[in-house]
CSV table of C-alpha atoms in Angstrom, one decimal:
chain,number,residue,atom,x,y,z
A,1,UNK,CA,0.0,0.0,0.0
A,2,UNK,CA,1.0,3.6,0.5
A,3,UNK,CA,4.4,3.0,2.0
A,4,UNK,CA,5.7,1.5,-1.2
A,5,UNK,CA,4.6,4.3,-3.3
A,6,UNK,CA,7.5,6.4,-2.2
A,7,UNK,CA,9.9,3.7,-3.1
A,8,UNK,CA,9.0,3.9,-6.7
A,9,UNK,CA,9.4,7.6,-7.3
A,10,UNK,CA,13.0,8.7,-7.8
A,11,UNK,CA,14.2,5.2,-7.4
A,12,UNK,CA,16.8,5.1,-4.7
A,13,UNK,CA,15.6,7.9,-2.4
A,14,UNK,CA,11.9,6.9,-2.3
A,15,UNK,CA,12.7,3.2,-2.5
A,16,UNK,CA,14.9,3.2,0.6
A,17,UNK,CA,12.4,5.1,2.7
A,18,UNK,CA,9.2,3.3,1.8
A,19,UNK,CA,10.6,-0.2,2.1
A,20,UNK,CA,12.1,0.1,5.5
A,21,UNK,CA,9.0,1.9,6.7
A,22,UNK,CA,6.9,-1.1,6.2
A,23,UNK,CA,9.6,-3.0,7.9
A,24,UNK,CA,8.8,-1.1,11.0
A,25,UNK,CA,5.1,-1.2,10.9
A,26,UNK,CA,4.2,-4.7,11.8
A,27,UNK,CA,1.4,-4.2,14.3
A,28,UNK,CA,-1.2,-6.9,14.7
A,29,UNK,CA,0.5,-8.9,12.0
A,30,UNK,CA,3.0,-10.2,14.5
A,31,UNK,CA,0.2,-11.6,16.7
A,32,UNK,CA,-0.7,-14.0,13.8
A,33,UNK,CA,2.5,-15.8,14.5
A,34,UNK,CA,5.0,-17.1,12.0
A,35,UNK,CA,2.6,-19.4,10.2
A,36,UNK,CA,1.6,-17.4,7.2
A,37,UNK,CA,4.2,-15.0,5.7
A,38,UNK,CA,1.8,-13.6,3.2
A,39,UNK,CA,-0.7,-12.7,5.8
A,40,UNK,CA,2.0,-11.1,7.9
A,41,UNK,CA,3.2,-8.8,5.1
A,42,UNK,CA,-0.4,-7.9,4.3
A,43,UNK,CA,-0.9,-7.0,7.9
A,44,UNK,CA,2.2,-4.8,7.9
A,45,UNK,CA,0.9,-2.9,4.9
A,46,UNK,CA,-2.5,-2.4,6.6
A,47,UNK,CA,-0.8,-0.9,9.7
A,48,UNK,CA,1.4,1.3,7.6
A,49,UNK,CA,-1.4,2.9,5.7
A,50,UNK,CA,-3.4,3.4,8.9
A,51,UNK,CA,-0.5,5.5,10.4
A,52,UNK,CA,0.2,7.4,7.3
A,53,UNK,CA,-3.4,8.2,6.6
A,54,UNK,CA,-4.2,9.5,10.1
A,55,UNK,CA,-4.8,13.2,9.3
A,56,UNK,CA,-5.6,13.9,13.0
A,57,UNK,CA,-2.1,13.0,14.1
A,58,UNK,CA,0.7,15.5,14.1
A,59,UNK,CA,4.1,14.7,12.6
A,60,UNK,CA,5.5,14.0,16.1
A,61,UNK,CA,2.6,11.6,16.9
A,62,UNK,CA,3.3,9.7,13.7
A,63,UNK,CA,6.9,9.5,14.5
A,64,UNK,CA,6.2,8.1,18.0
A,65,UNK,CA,3.7,5.6,16.5
A,66,UNK,CA,6.4,4.4,14.1
A,67,UNK,CA,9.0,4.3,16.8
A,68,UNK,CA,6.9,2.2,19.0
A,69,UNK,CA,6.1,-0.3,16.2
A,70,UNK,CA,9.7,-0.4,15.2
A,71,UNK,CA,10.9,-1.2,18.7
A,72,UNK,CA,8.3,-3.8,19.2
A,73,UNK,CA,8.3,-5.6,15.9
A,74,UNK,CA,11.4,-5.0,13.7
A,75,UNK,CA,14.6,-6.9,14.2
A,76,UNK,CA,16.5,-3.6,14.2
A,77,UNK,CA,19.4,-5.0,16.2
A,78,UNK,CA,20.1,-7.5,13.4
A,79,UNK,CA,19.6,-4.9,10.7
A,80,UNK,CA,21.9,-2.4,12.4
A,81,UNK,CA,24.6,-5.0,13.0
A,82,UNK,CA,24.4,-6.2,9.4
A,83,UNK,CA,24.7,-2.7,8.1
A,84,UNK,CA,28.2,-2.4,9.7
A,85,UNK,CA,29.6,-5.3,7.6
A,86,UNK,CA,33.3,-5.8,8.3
A,87,UNK,CA,33.2,-2.9,10.8
A,88,UNK,CA,30.9,-4.8,13.2
A,89,UNK,CA,33.5,-4.9,15.9
A,90,UNK,CA,34.8,-1.4,15.3
A,91,UNK,CA,32.7,0.6,17.8
A,92,UNK,CA,33.3,0.5,21.5
A,93,UNK,CA,30.4,0.0,23.9
A,94,UNK,CA,29.5,3.7,24.0
A,95,UNK,CA,29.7,4.2,20.2
A,96,UNK,CA,27.6,1.0,19.6
A,97,UNK,CA,24.8,2.3,21.9
A,98,UNK,CA,24.7,5.7,20.1
A,99,UNK,CA,24.8,4.0,16.7
A,100,UNK,CA,21.8,1.8,17.6
A,101,UNK,CA,19.9,4.8,18.8
A,102,UNK,CA,20.8,6.9,15.7
A,103,UNK,CA,19.8,4.2,13.3
A,104,UNK,CA,16.4,4.0,14.9
A,105,UNK,CA,15.9,7.7,14.8
A,106,UNK,CA,17.1,7.9,11.2
A,107,UNK,CA,14.6,5.3,10.2
A,108,UNK,CA,11.7,7.0,12.0
A,109,UNK,CA,12.5,10.6,10.9
A,110,UNK,CA,13.2,9.8,7.2
A,111,UNK,CA,10.3,7.4,6.7
A,112,UNK,CA,7.6,9.4,8.3
A,113,UNK,CA,8.6,12.5,6.4
A,114,UNK,CA,8.9,10.6,3.1
A,115,UNK,CA,5.7,8.6,3.3
A,116,UNK,CA,3.4,11.3,4.6
A,117,UNK,CA,2.2,12.1,1.0
A,118,UNK,CA,1.4,8.6,-0.1
A,119,UNK,CA,-1.8,6.8,0.9
A,120,UNK,CA,-3.7,5.8,-2.2
A,121,UNK,CA,-1.6,2.9,-3.5
A,122,UNK,CA,-2.4,-0.8,-3.2
A,123,UNK,CA,0.0,-3.6,-2.2
A,124,UNK,CA,-0.9,-7.0,-3.7
A,125,UNK,CA,0.7,-10.1,-2.3
A,126,UNK,CA,1.7,-12.4,-5.2
A,127,UNK,CA,3.2,-15.4,-3.3
A,128,UNK,CA,5.7,-16.6,-0.7
A,129,UNK,CA,8.5,-19.1,-0.5
A,130,UNK,CA,10.0,-20.6,2.6
A,131,UNK,CA,13.8,-20.5,3.0
A,132,UNK,CA,15.1,-23.0,5.5
A,133,UNK,CA,13.3,-23.4,8.8
A,134,UNK,CA,13.0,-19.8,9.8
A,135,UNK,CA,13.1,-17.5,6.8
A,136,UNK,CA,10.7,-16.7,3.9
A,137,UNK,CA,10.6,-14.4,0.9
A,138,UNK,CA,7.2,-12.8,0.1
A,139,UNK,CA,6.7,-11.4,-3.3
A,140,UNK,CA,4.4,-8.4,-3.8
A,141,UNK,CA,3.5,-5.6,-6.2
A,142,UNK,CA,2.7,-2.0,-5.6
A,143,UNK,CA,-0.2,-0.8,-7.8
A,144,UNK,CA,-0.7,2.9,-8.3
A,145,UNK,CA,-4.0,4.6,-8.6
A,146,UNK,CA,-2.4,7.1,-11.0
A,147,UNK,CA,-1.9,4.3,-13.6
A,148,UNK,CA,1.9,4.3,-13.2
A,149,UNK,CA,3.7,1.0,-13.9
A,150,UNK,CA,3.5,-1.4,-10.9
A,151,UNK,CA,6.6,-1.9,-8.7
A,152,UNK,CA,7.7,-5.3,-7.6
A,153,UNK,CA,8.7,-5.6,-3.9
A,154,UNK,CA,10.1,-8.7,-2.2
A,155,UNK,CA,10.1,-9.1,1.6
A,156,UNK,CA,12.8,-11.0,3.4
A,157,UNK,CA,11.3,-12.3,6.6
A,158,UNK,CA,13.1,-14.0,9.5
A,159,UNK,CA,11.3,-15.9,12.3
A,160,UNK,CA,12.1,-14.7,15.8
A,161,UNK,CA,10.5,-15.7,19.0
A,162,UNK,CA,7.6,-17.4,17.1
A,163,UNK,CA,6.8,-14.5,14.9
A,164,UNK,CA,8.1,-13.1,11.6
A,165,UNK,CA,10.2,-10.0,11.5
A,166,UNK,CA,11.2,-8.1,8.4
A,167,UNK,CA,14.9,-8.1,7.8
A,168,UNK,CA,15.2,-6.6,4.3
A,169,UNK,CA,13.1,-5.4,1.4
A,170,UNK,CA,13.9,-5.7,-2.3
A,171,UNK,CA,12.6,-2.8,-4.5
A,172,UNK,CA,13.2,-3.0,-8.2
A,173,UNK,CA,16.1,-5.4,-7.7
A,174,UNK,CA,17.8,-3.6,-4.8
A,175,UNK,CA,18.0,-5.1,-1.3
A,176,UNK,CA,17.8,-2.0,0.8
A,177,UNK,CA,19.5,-3.2,4.0
A,178,UNK,CA,22.4,-4.3,1.8
A,179,UNK,CA,22.4,-1.0,0.1
A,180,UNK,CA,22.6,0.8,3.4
A,181,UNK,CA,25.4,-1.5,4.4
A,182,UNK,CA,27.4,-0.4,1.4
A,183,UNK,CA,26.8,3.3,2.4
A,184,UNK,CA,27.7,2.8,6.1
A,185,UNK,CA,30.9,0.9,5.4
A,186,UNK,CA,31.9,3.4,2.7
A,187,UNK,CA,31.6,6.3,5.1
A,188,UNK,CA,33.8,4.5,7.7
A,189,UNK,CA,36.4,3.4,5.1
A,190,UNK,CA,36.6,6.9,3.5
A,191,UNK,CA,37.3,8.3,6.9
A,192,UNK,CA,40.3,6.1,7.8
A,193,UNK,CA,38.2,3.5,9.6
A,194,UNK,CA,37.0,6.0,12.2
A,195,UNK,CA,33.6,4.9,13.6
A,196,UNK,CA,32.8,8.4,14.8
A,197,UNK,CA,32.5,9.4,11.1
A,198,UNK,CA,29.5,7.2,10.7
A,199,UNK,CA,27.9,8.6,13.8
A,200,UNK,CA,28.4,12.1,12.5
A,201,UNK,CA,27.0,11.0,9.1
A,202,UNK,CA,23.9,9.7,10.8
A,203,UNK,CA,23.5,12.8,12.9
A,204,UNK,CA,23.7,15.0,9.8
A,205,UNK,CA,21.2,12.9,7.9
A,206,UNK,CA,18.8,13.1,10.8
A,207,UNK,CA,19.3,16.9,11.0
A,208,UNK,CA,18.4,17.1,7.3
A,209,UNK,CA,15.3,15.0,7.7
A,210,UNK,CA,14.1,17.2,10.6
A,211,UNK,CA,14.2,20.1,8.2
A,212,UNK,CA,12.3,18.2,5.6
A,213,UNK,CA,15.4,17.9,3.4
A,214,UNK,CA,15.7,14.2,2.2
A,215,UNK,CA,17.8,14.9,-0.8
A,216,UNK,CA,20.4,12.2,-1.3
A,217,UNK,CA,19.6,10.5,2.0
A,218,UNK,CA,18.8,7.2,0.4
A,219,UNK,CA,22.3,7.1,-1.2
A,220,UNK,CA,23.9,8.2,2.0
A,221,UNK,CA,24.2,11.8,0.6
């Protein structure tokens, strides 16, 4: 539904935002357990559109709603760790704690801002395939009311504590967590391996998002 609309426009920028947003918004879907990955993703989309379409809510209230859903339902620890790649052991304990907090805030600020204008699209579930005992890939398609060409979206789910969590989303052939991993590791490498450079990068991106400036954020800009 709506969340994926933003992914489509402008390719990387919108794609990155919309996909991860749905990754955060798995409200009641988690209560269904890990039995049906298609129903899970469908439930995620329903919750996303409900938050985005709530005209009575302020931007701050939407952010808090997304943050709560993110903390409760997304495997953000796994995503944040994956995004560090070979630099997983680079941060000390203090840096690691700040990094985890900044990643969460980055996701919330960027996605709520990016997705607020999209609420008329439809997400159709096309199928699902299990991978091993605790993973699944769900295939879906965003269909636009404007008549724009549909966008394919694949969801990488991982079972955790008896329920599915979204780990990554593939939009038009790009796995977004992997794309972010490339950005984060490049920032660290280009700054002589200094982890503080990534923290500063994230602070800067959050600052831009707070001002409504999302230019280049999806590409780490």
